[in-house]
Every structure is written in C-alpha cells, then in structure tokens.
Amino acid sequence: MRHVIALDVGGTGMKAALVGVDGALLHQTRRATGRERGPDAVVEGIVDFAAELRAYGVERFGEPARAAGVAVPGIVDETDGVAAYSANLGWRDVPLRALLSERLGVPVALGHDVRTGGLAEGRIGAGQGADRFLFVPLGTGIAGAIGIDGRVEAGAHGFAGEIGHVVVRPGGVPCPCGQTGCLERYASAAAVSEAWAAATGDPGADAADCAKAVESGDPRAVRVWQEAVDALADGLVTALTLLDPRTLIIGGGLAEAGETLFTPLRDAVRQRVTFQKLPSIVPAALGDTAGCLGAGLLAWDLLTTTTRIQEESA
C-alpha cells in the first residue's frame, strides 16, 4: 500500500503516522521527544523514530514509504529544510531534511508545526472548501496559519501568521518576545490559567477549570474569561481586517471549552467589525491529529511536485 511517513514533533512528545494516498491514518504511534537529554539527542531520536516507521511500513505493507513529512516547532526554513531555532528543544540550524532524507532514502518535506496543522485543517478539516482561512490554535501561546487556495503562506522570512504577537493592550503585560501587551499574554490557554489561578488563589487552577466555573456562573470566572475573549476578539479583528479570511478556525486547548468560548467570541467579533466582512468562526475539527495529517499532506505534495518536475524535464 502506498504511504508516507508523517511526524509531528512537539516540545514534550512526538506524534507519528503512516498516511495513505487518501489521507487515511494507516498506523499511529507516539513517544517522548526527550528534550531533557539535549538537542543532539532530540534530533537523533527524531531520525531513529522515522527509520522505525519506515521499517514498520515495509513489514506491514510490503514496501517502504514514498516520502516523509515532518512538522517542528520554532523558526523553520521550509525552503532549505532547516530547523532554524526552537527555544523548547534548544536546537539551532539543524539540517533536519537532509538528515532524514539520508537515513530514509526518500524525499522529505519540513514544515512549521502550526502551519502544518493549519494545512490539514484547511484541506480536510474545518476549513475544507474555504479558499481563504485563518487557523488560530490557542495553547501555551497563540500562533496562526494563513490559508490561501489549499496552501499555507509562510511569509518572506517564515514568520507569517504570528498573531499571538499582535499588540492588543499597549503598555500591558510584558511578553518574552520583547513587546508588551501581546495577544498571547491575554488570550492563550496559559494566560487564562495564570489569571484564573491568581483570581482563586489556587496555583493548580487552569483554563479548563475557569471554563467550568464560567458555566456555573462564577462571577470571577466570567470576568477572567471575558477579558480573554475581548483580547482575542481585538486580535482577530486586526487579522481579518488585513487578511479578509472566509473562515476563522479556532483550535488548541482553549477551544475545547466549546460554546463557552465560541458564543461570546462570535458576539465580540461581530460587535467590533464595521466595514469588514464577518467570517465564519468555527472550532478546529482534527484535534491533535492535525499536525500528523498536515505532515502527511506535505509529503504527498512533495511527491506530486517532484513527479511533475521529472515529467516536465523528460
């Protein structure tokens, strides 16, 4: 059975799959990233994991994977296949595509984790059929993926979509990026957890607890939640003013609150738009499989492009 290898590398864990031509997940597995062992060990672990997946494909399906796609966090040079920087994993300028291609003997595509997840959401998830979409996962931080006609825009330097560092509260809370008042300091799952822990005096309280308290009518929770929703709406309206997406896809941990998030968020965005066209605001559909599915799509896209170039040069 024709298949590709898909790897989604996170700060603490790696999700992997063998993906069929139709996008089906033929095999799935996970393991720890092992960042506590240092960046060199992390890279070695990624390459070894991919090799194990190749061997499994040969054993299970009678042939090796045709290509591989890998999604990684941080700054990614997708053109040269280099994992340029990741604060969480501690690496700099890792030629990951070359290392994997040499070990696997097949072409390899390297992508940014959020853009790769956005690619999957846009093509086969919540944005399916939308010619323009913006995917915004609300997790420890906030990033974004700008979808245009079935692809995701990386930008001239690989920084496109960093909506989490749009300033929504000038002079506000300092952000590790060096600015103050960034969106992710107010509307990420981590920011809501921090605010709710402070409001309750319970250092273990998190965003999920806050959402439950909102549903029960706790006024402290309602205040914390609304402040996050207002900040998120301000950031999203800035984005839709610039990008004019047809669909806004919201994912990540905060989106797991469902309508506790989406009902006030849709209202807040609607109140802020004037001349702009209001996009559909929908929850992400693929959950934590988005990165793997997107990596698989990157691999199949690479094969398609390689085949076309070979045919044109023949």
CSV table of C-alpha atoms in Angstrom, one decimal:
chain,number,residue,atom,x,y,z
A,1,MET,CA,0.0,0.0,0.0
A,2,ARG,CA,1.4,3.4,-1.0
A,3,HIS,CA,2.1,5.5,2.0
A,4,VAL,CA,4.2,8.3,3.5
A,5,ILE,CA,5.8,8.9,6.9
A,6,ALA,CA,4.3,11.8,9.0
A,7,LEU,CA,6.0,13.2,12.1
A,8,ASP,CA,4.7,15.9,14.4
A,9,VAL,CA,7.5,17.0,16.8
A,10,GLY,CA,6.4,18.8,19.9
A,11,GLY,CA,8.2,20.2,22.9
A,12,THR,CA,7.5,17.1,25.1
A,13,GLY,CA,6.1,14.5,22.7
A,14,MET,CA,6.2,13.3,19.1
A,15,LYS,CA,3.2,12.0,17.2
A,16,ALA,CA,3.8,9.9,14.1
A,17,ALA,CA,1.8,8.1,11.5
A,18,LEU,CA,1.9,6.3,8.2
A,19,VAL,CA,-0.5,8.2,5.9
A,20,GLY,CA,-2.2,6.7,2.8
A,21,VAL,CA,-2.9,8.4,-0.5
A,22,ASP,CA,-6.4,9.4,0.6
A,23,GLY,CA,-5.1,10.9,3.9
A,24,ALA,CA,-6.1,7.8,5.9
A,25,LEU,CA,-4.0,7.2,9.1
A,26,LEU,CA,-2.8,3.7,8.5
A,27,HIS,CA,-0.7,3.5,11.6
A,28,GLN,CA,-0.3,5.8,14.6
A,29,THR,CA,2.2,5.9,17.4
A,30,ARG,CA,3.7,8.3,19.9
A,31,ARG,CA,6.8,8.7,22.0
A,32,ALA,CA,8.5,11.3,24.2
A,33,THR,CA,10.7,13.9,22.5
A,34,GLY,CA,13.3,13.6,25.2
A,35,ARG,CA,14.3,17.2,25.3
A,36,GLU,CA,15.8,16.7,28.8
A,37,ARG,CA,18.6,14.8,27.0
A,38,GLY,CA,19.6,17.8,25.0
A,39,PRO,CA,19.1,19.0,21.4
A,40,ASP,CA,21.5,16.5,19.7
A,41,ALA,CA,19.7,13.6,21.4
A,42,VAL,CA,16.3,15.0,20.3
A,43,VAL,CA,17.5,15.1,16.6
A,44,GLU,CA,18.9,11.6,16.9
A,45,GLY,CA,15.6,10.5,18.4
A,46,ILE,CA,13.6,12.0,15.5
A,47,VAL,CA,15.7,10.3,12.8
A,48,ASP,CA,15.6,7.0,14.6
A,49,PHE,CA,11.8,7.2,15.1
A,50,ALA,CA,11.4,7.9,11.3
A,51,ALA,CA,13.6,5.0,10.5
A,52,GLU,CA,11.5,2.7,12.7
A,53,LEU,CA,8.3,3.9,10.9
A,54,ARG,CA,9.9,3.1,7.6
A,55,ALA,CA,10.7,-0.4,8.8
A,56,TYR,CA,7.2,-0.9,10.1
A,57,GLY,CA,5.8,0.2,6.7
A,58,VAL,CA,8.0,-2.4,4.9
A,59,GLU,CA,6.9,-5.1,7.3
A,60,ARG,CA,3.2,-4.2,7.3
A,61,PHE,CA,2.6,-3.1,3.7
A,62,GLY,CA,5.4,-4.7,1.8
A,63,GLU,CA,7.0,-1.5,0.6
A,64,PRO,CA,8.8,1.5,2.2
A,65,ALA,CA,7.2,4.9,2.5
A,66,ARG,CA,7.5,7.0,-0.7
A,67,ALA,CA,8.3,10.2,1.2
A,68,ALA,CA,8.2,11.8,4.7
A,69,GLY,CA,6.8,15.0,6.1
A,70,VAL,CA,7.9,16.5,9.4
A,71,ALA,CA,6.4,19.3,11.4
A,72,VAL,CA,8.6,21.0,14.0
A,73,PRO,CA,8.1,24.0,16.4
A,74,GLY,CA,10.0,27.3,16.4
A,75,ILE,CA,11.6,29.0,13.4
A,76,VAL,CA,11.6,26.9,10.3
A,77,ASP,CA,13.3,27.5,7.0
A,78,GLU,CA,11.0,25.3,4.9
A,79,THR,CA,12.8,26.1,1.6
A,80,ASP,CA,16.2,24.9,2.8
A,81,GLY,CA,14.8,22.2,5.1
A,82,VAL,CA,16.4,23.7,8.2
A,83,ALA,CA,15.0,23.7,11.8
A,84,ALA,CA,16.5,27.2,12.5
A,85,TYR,CA,15.6,27.7,16.1
A,86,SER,CA,13.4,26.2,18.9
A,87,ALA,CA,13.5,27.6,22.4
A,88,ASN,CA,11.7,24.5,23.8
A,89,LEU,CA,14.0,22.0,22.1
A,90,GLY,CA,17.2,24.0,22.3
A,91,TRP,CA,18.3,23.5,18.7
A,92,ARG,CA,19.7,25.9,16.2
A,93,ASP,CA,20.2,25.5,12.4
A,94,VAL,CA,19.6,21.7,12.3
A,95,PRO,CA,19.6,20.4,8.6
A,96,LEU,CA,16.7,18.1,9.5
A,97,ARG,CA,15.5,17.5,6.0
A,98,ALA,CA,19.0,16.4,4.8
A,99,LEU,CA,19.5,14.2,7.9
A,100,LEU,CA,16.1,12.4,7.4
A,101,SER,CA,16.5,12.1,3.7
A,102,GLU,CA,19.9,10.5,4.0
A,103,ARG,CA,18.6,8.0,6.6
A,104,LEU,CA,15.3,7.2,4.9
A,105,GLY,CA,16.4,7.3,1.3
A,106,VAL,CA,13.3,9.3,0.2
A,107,PRO,CA,12.4,13.0,-0.3
A,108,VAL,CA,11.5,14.8,2.9
A,109,ALA,CA,9.4,17.9,3.5
A,110,LEU,CA,9.9,20.1,6.6
A,111,GLY,CA,7.2,22.4,7.9
A,112,HIS,CA,6.3,24.6,10.8
A,113,ASP,CA,4.0,22.9,13.3
A,114,VAL,CA,1.2,25.4,13.4
A,115,ARG,CA,1.3,26.0,9.6
A,116,THR,CA,1.3,22.2,9.0
A,117,GLY,CA,-1.7,21.7,11.3
A,118,GLY,CA,-3.4,24.6,9.5
A,119,LEU,CA,-2.8,23.0,6.2
A,120,ALA,CA,-4.6,19.9,7.4
A,121,GLU,CA,-7.5,21.9,8.9
A,122,GLY,CA,-7.8,23.9,5.7
A,123,ARG,CA,-7.8,21.0,3.3
A,124,ILE,CA,-9.5,18.1,5.2
A,125,GLY,CA,-10.7,19.7,8.4
A,126,ALA,CA,-12.9,22.7,9.5
A,127,GLY,CA,-11.7,24.9,6.6
A,128,GLN,CA,-12.4,22.4,3.8
A,129,GLY,CA,-13.8,24.2,0.8
A,130,ALA,CA,-12.7,27.7,2.0
A,131,ASP,CA,-10.4,29.5,-0.4
A,132,ARG,CA,-9.1,31.8,2.4
A,133,PHE,CA,-8.9,30.8,6.1
A,134,LEU,CA,-7.0,31.7,9.2
A,135,PHE,CA,-6.2,28.9,11.7
A,136,VAL,CA,-5.5,30.1,15.2
A,137,PRO,CA,-4.7,27.5,17.9
A,138,LEU,CA,-5.0,28.8,21.5
A,139,GLY,CA,-2.5,26.8,23.5
A,140,THR,CA,0.5,27.7,25.7
A,141,GLY,CA,1.0,30.5,23.2
A,142,ILE,CA,-1.0,31.7,20.2
A,143,ALA,CA,0.1,31.3,16.6
A,144,GLY,CA,-1.7,31.3,13.3
A,145,ALA,CA,-1.7,29.8,9.8
A,146,ILE,CA,-2.8,31.8,6.8
A,147,GLY,CA,-4.5,29.5,4.3
A,148,ILE,CA,-4.8,30.5,0.6
A,149,ASP,CA,-6.2,28.2,-2.1
A,150,GLY,CA,-5.2,25.0,-0.4
A,151,ARG,CA,-1.7,26.1,0.8
A,152,VAL,CA,-0.4,27.9,3.8
A,153,GLU,CA,1.5,31.2,3.5
A,154,ALA,CA,4.9,31.1,5.3
A,155,GLY,CA,5.9,34.7,4.5
A,156,ALA,CA,9.1,36.1,3.2
A,157,HIS,CA,11.1,35.0,6.2
A,158,GLY,CA,9.0,32.2,7.7
A,159,PHE,CA,7.1,34.4,10.2
A,160,ALA,CA,3.7,34.8,8.6
A,161,GLY,CA,0.7,34.2,10.9
A,162,GLU,CA,2.3,35.2,14.3
A,163,ILE,CA,-0.9,36.7,15.5
A,164,GLY,CA,0.0,35.9,19.1
A,165,HIS,CA,2.4,38.8,19.0
A,166,VAL,CA,0.0,41.4,17.7
A,167,VAL,CA,-0.2,44.0,20.5
A,168,VAL,CA,-3.7,44.3,21.8
A,169,ARG,CA,-3.1,46.0,25.1
A,170,PRO,CA,-0.3,48.7,24.5
A,171,GLY,CA,1.9,49.1,27.6
A,172,GLY,CA,0.4,45.9,29.1
A,173,VAL,CA,1.9,42.7,30.3
A,174,PRO,CA,5.5,42.1,29.2
A,175,CYS,CA,5.9,39.3,26.6
A,176,PRO,CA,9.1,37.1,26.2
A,177,CYS,CA,9.2,38.4,22.6
A,178,GLY,CA,10.3,41.8,24.0
A,179,GLN,CA,7.0,43.6,23.4
A,180,THR,CA,4.3,44.5,26.0
A,181,GLY,CA,0.6,43.7,25.6
A,182,CYS,CA,0.8,40.8,23.1
A,183,LEU,CA,-2.3,38.9,22.4
A,184,GLU,CA,-1.0,35.6,23.8
A,185,ARG,CA,-0.3,37.2,27.1
A,186,TYR,CA,-4.1,37.7,27.5
A,187,ALA,CA,-5.9,35.0,25.4
A,188,SER,CA,-3.8,31.9,25.4
A,189,ALA,CA,-4.7,28.9,27.5
A,190,ALA,CA,-1.6,29.6,29.6
A,191,ALA,CA,-2.7,33.2,30.1
A,192,VAL,CA,-6.2,32.2,31.2
A,193,SER,CA,-4.8,29.6,33.5
A,194,GLU,CA,-2.5,32.2,35.1
A,195,ALA,CA,-5.3,34.7,35.5
A,196,TRP,CA,-7.7,32.2,37.0
A,197,ALA,CA,-5.0,30.8,39.4
A,198,ALA,CA,-4.5,34.4,40.6
A,199,ALA,CA,-8.2,35.1,41.0
A,200,THR,CA,-8.8,31.9,43.0
A,201,GLY,CA,-5.5,31.8,44.9
A,202,ASP,CA,-5.1,28.2,43.7
A,203,PRO,CA,-1.8,27.7,41.8
A,204,GLY,CA,-3.1,24.5,40.3
A,205,ALA,CA,-6.2,26.1,38.7
A,206,ASP,CA,-6.2,26.2,34.9
A,207,ALA,CA,-8.1,27.4,31.9
A,208,ALA,CA,-10.3,24.3,31.9
A,209,ASP,CA,-11.3,24.9,35.5
A,210,CYS,CA,-12.1,28.5,34.6
A,211,ALA,CA,-14.4,27.4,31.7
A,212,LYS,CA,-16.3,25.1,34.1
A,213,ALA,CA,-16.6,28.0,36.6
A,214,VAL,CA,-18.0,30.2,33.8
A,215,GLU,CA,-20.6,27.6,33.0
A,216,SER,CA,-21.6,27.5,36.7
A,217,GLY,CA,-21.9,31.4,36.8
A,218,ASP,CA,-18.9,32.2,39.0
A,219,PRO,CA,-18.5,36.0,38.6
A,220,ARG,CA,-14.7,35.8,39.0
A,221,ALA,CA,-14.5,33.3,36.2
A,222,VAL,CA,-16.8,35.3,34.0
A,223,ARG,CA,-14.6,38.3,34.4
A,224,VAL,CA,-11.4,36.5,33.6
A,225,TRP,CA,-13.0,34.7,30.7
A,226,GLN,CA,-14.5,37.9,29.2
A,227,GLU,CA,-11.2,39.7,29.4
A,228,ALA,CA,-9.6,36.9,27.4
A,229,VAL,CA,-12.4,36.8,24.9
A,230,ASP,CA,-12.2,40.6,24.4
A,231,ALA,CA,-8.5,40.5,23.8
A,232,LEU,CA,-8.9,37.6,21.4
A,233,ALA,CA,-11.6,39.4,19.5
A,234,ASP,CA,-9.4,42.5,19.2
A,235,GLY,CA,-6.6,40.4,17.8
A,236,LEU,CA,-8.8,38.5,15.4
A,237,VAL,CA,-10.4,41.7,14.0
A,238,THR,CA,-7.0,43.1,13.3
A,239,ALA,CA,-6.2,39.8,11.4
A,240,LEU,CA,-9.4,39.7,9.5
A,241,THR,CA,-9.0,43.4,8.5
A,242,LEU,CA,-5.7,42.6,7.0
A,243,LEU,CA,-6.4,39.1,5.5
A,244,ASP,CA,-10.2,39.0,4.8
A,245,PRO,CA,-10.5,35.2,5.5
A,246,ARG,CA,-13.7,33.4,4.7
A,247,THR,CA,-13.3,31.2,7.7
A,248,LEU,CA,-11.7,31.6,11.1
A,249,ILE,CA,-10.7,28.2,12.6
A,250,ILE,CA,-10.0,28.3,16.4
A,251,GLY,CA,-8.2,25.3,17.9
A,252,GLY,CA,-6.0,24.4,20.8
A,253,GLY,CA,-6.8,23.8,24.4
A,254,LEU,CA,-9.0,26.8,25.0
A,255,ALA,CA,-11.3,25.8,22.1
A,256,GLU,CA,-12.1,22.6,24.0
A,257,ALA,CA,-14.5,24.8,26.0
A,258,GLY,CA,-16.8,24.7,23.1
A,259,GLU,CA,-19.7,27.2,23.0
A,260,THR,CA,-18.5,28.6,26.4
A,261,LEU,CA,-15.8,30.2,24.2
A,262,PHE,CA,-17.4,30.4,20.7
A,263,THR,CA,-20.7,32.1,21.7
A,264,PRO,CA,-19.1,35.1,23.4
A,265,LEU,CA,-16.3,35.2,20.9
A,266,ARG,CA,-18.6,35.4,17.9
A,267,ASP,CA,-20.5,38.2,19.6
A,268,ALA,CA,-17.4,40.1,20.5
A,269,VAL,CA,-16.0,39.9,16.9
A,270,ARG,CA,-19.4,40.9,15.5
A,271,GLN,CA,-19.5,44.0,17.7
A,272,ARG,CA,-16.1,45.1,16.5
A,273,VAL,CA,-16.4,44.8,12.8
A,274,THR,CA,-17.6,47.8,10.8
A,275,PHE,CA,-16.8,47.6,7.1
A,276,GLN,CA,-15.2,44.2,7.3
A,277,LYS,CA,-17.0,41.0,6.2
A,278,LEU,CA,-17.7,38.8,9.1
A,279,PRO,CA,-16.1,35.3,8.5
A,280,SER,CA,-17.4,32.0,9.8
A,281,ILE,CA,-15.9,31.3,13.2
A,282,VAL,CA,-15.6,27.6,13.8
A,283,PRO,CA,-13.8,25.1,16.0
A,284,ALA,CA,-11.0,23.1,14.6
A,285,ALA,CA,-12.0,19.6,13.5
A,286,LEU,CA,-8.9,17.5,13.7
A,287,GLY,CA,-7.7,17.9,17.3
A,288,ASP,CA,-4.2,16.7,18.0
A,289,THR,CA,-4.0,14.7,14.8
A,290,ALA,CA,-3.8,17.9,12.7
A,291,GLY,CA,0.0,18.1,12.8
A,292,CYS,CA,0.4,14.5,11.6
A,293,LEU,CA,-2.2,14.8,8.9
A,294,GLY,CA,-0.6,18.0,7.8
A,295,ALA,CA,2.9,16.4,7.7
A,296,GLY,CA,1.4,13.7,5.6
A,297,LEU,CA,0.0,16.2,3.2
A,298,LEU,CA,3.4,17.9,2.9
A,299,ALA,CA,4.9,14.6,2.0
A,300,TRP,CA,2.3,13.8,-0.7
A,301,ASP,CA,2.6,17.4,-2.1
A,302,LEU,CA,6.3,16.9,-2.3
A,303,LEU,CA,5.9,13.7,-4.3
A,304,THR,CA,3.4,15.4,-6.6
A,305,THR,CA,5.8,18.3,-7.2
A,306,THR,CA,8.8,16.0,-7.8
A,307,THR,CA,6.8,13.9,-10.3
A,308,ARG,CA,5.7,16.9,-12.2
A,309,ILE,CA,9.2,18.3,-12.4
A,310,GLN,CA,10.5,15.0,-13.6
A,311,GLU,CA,7.8,14.7,-16.3
A,312,GLU,CA,8.5,18.3,-17.5
A,313,SER,CA,12.2,17.7,-17.8
A,314,ALA,CA,11.8,14.3,-19.5
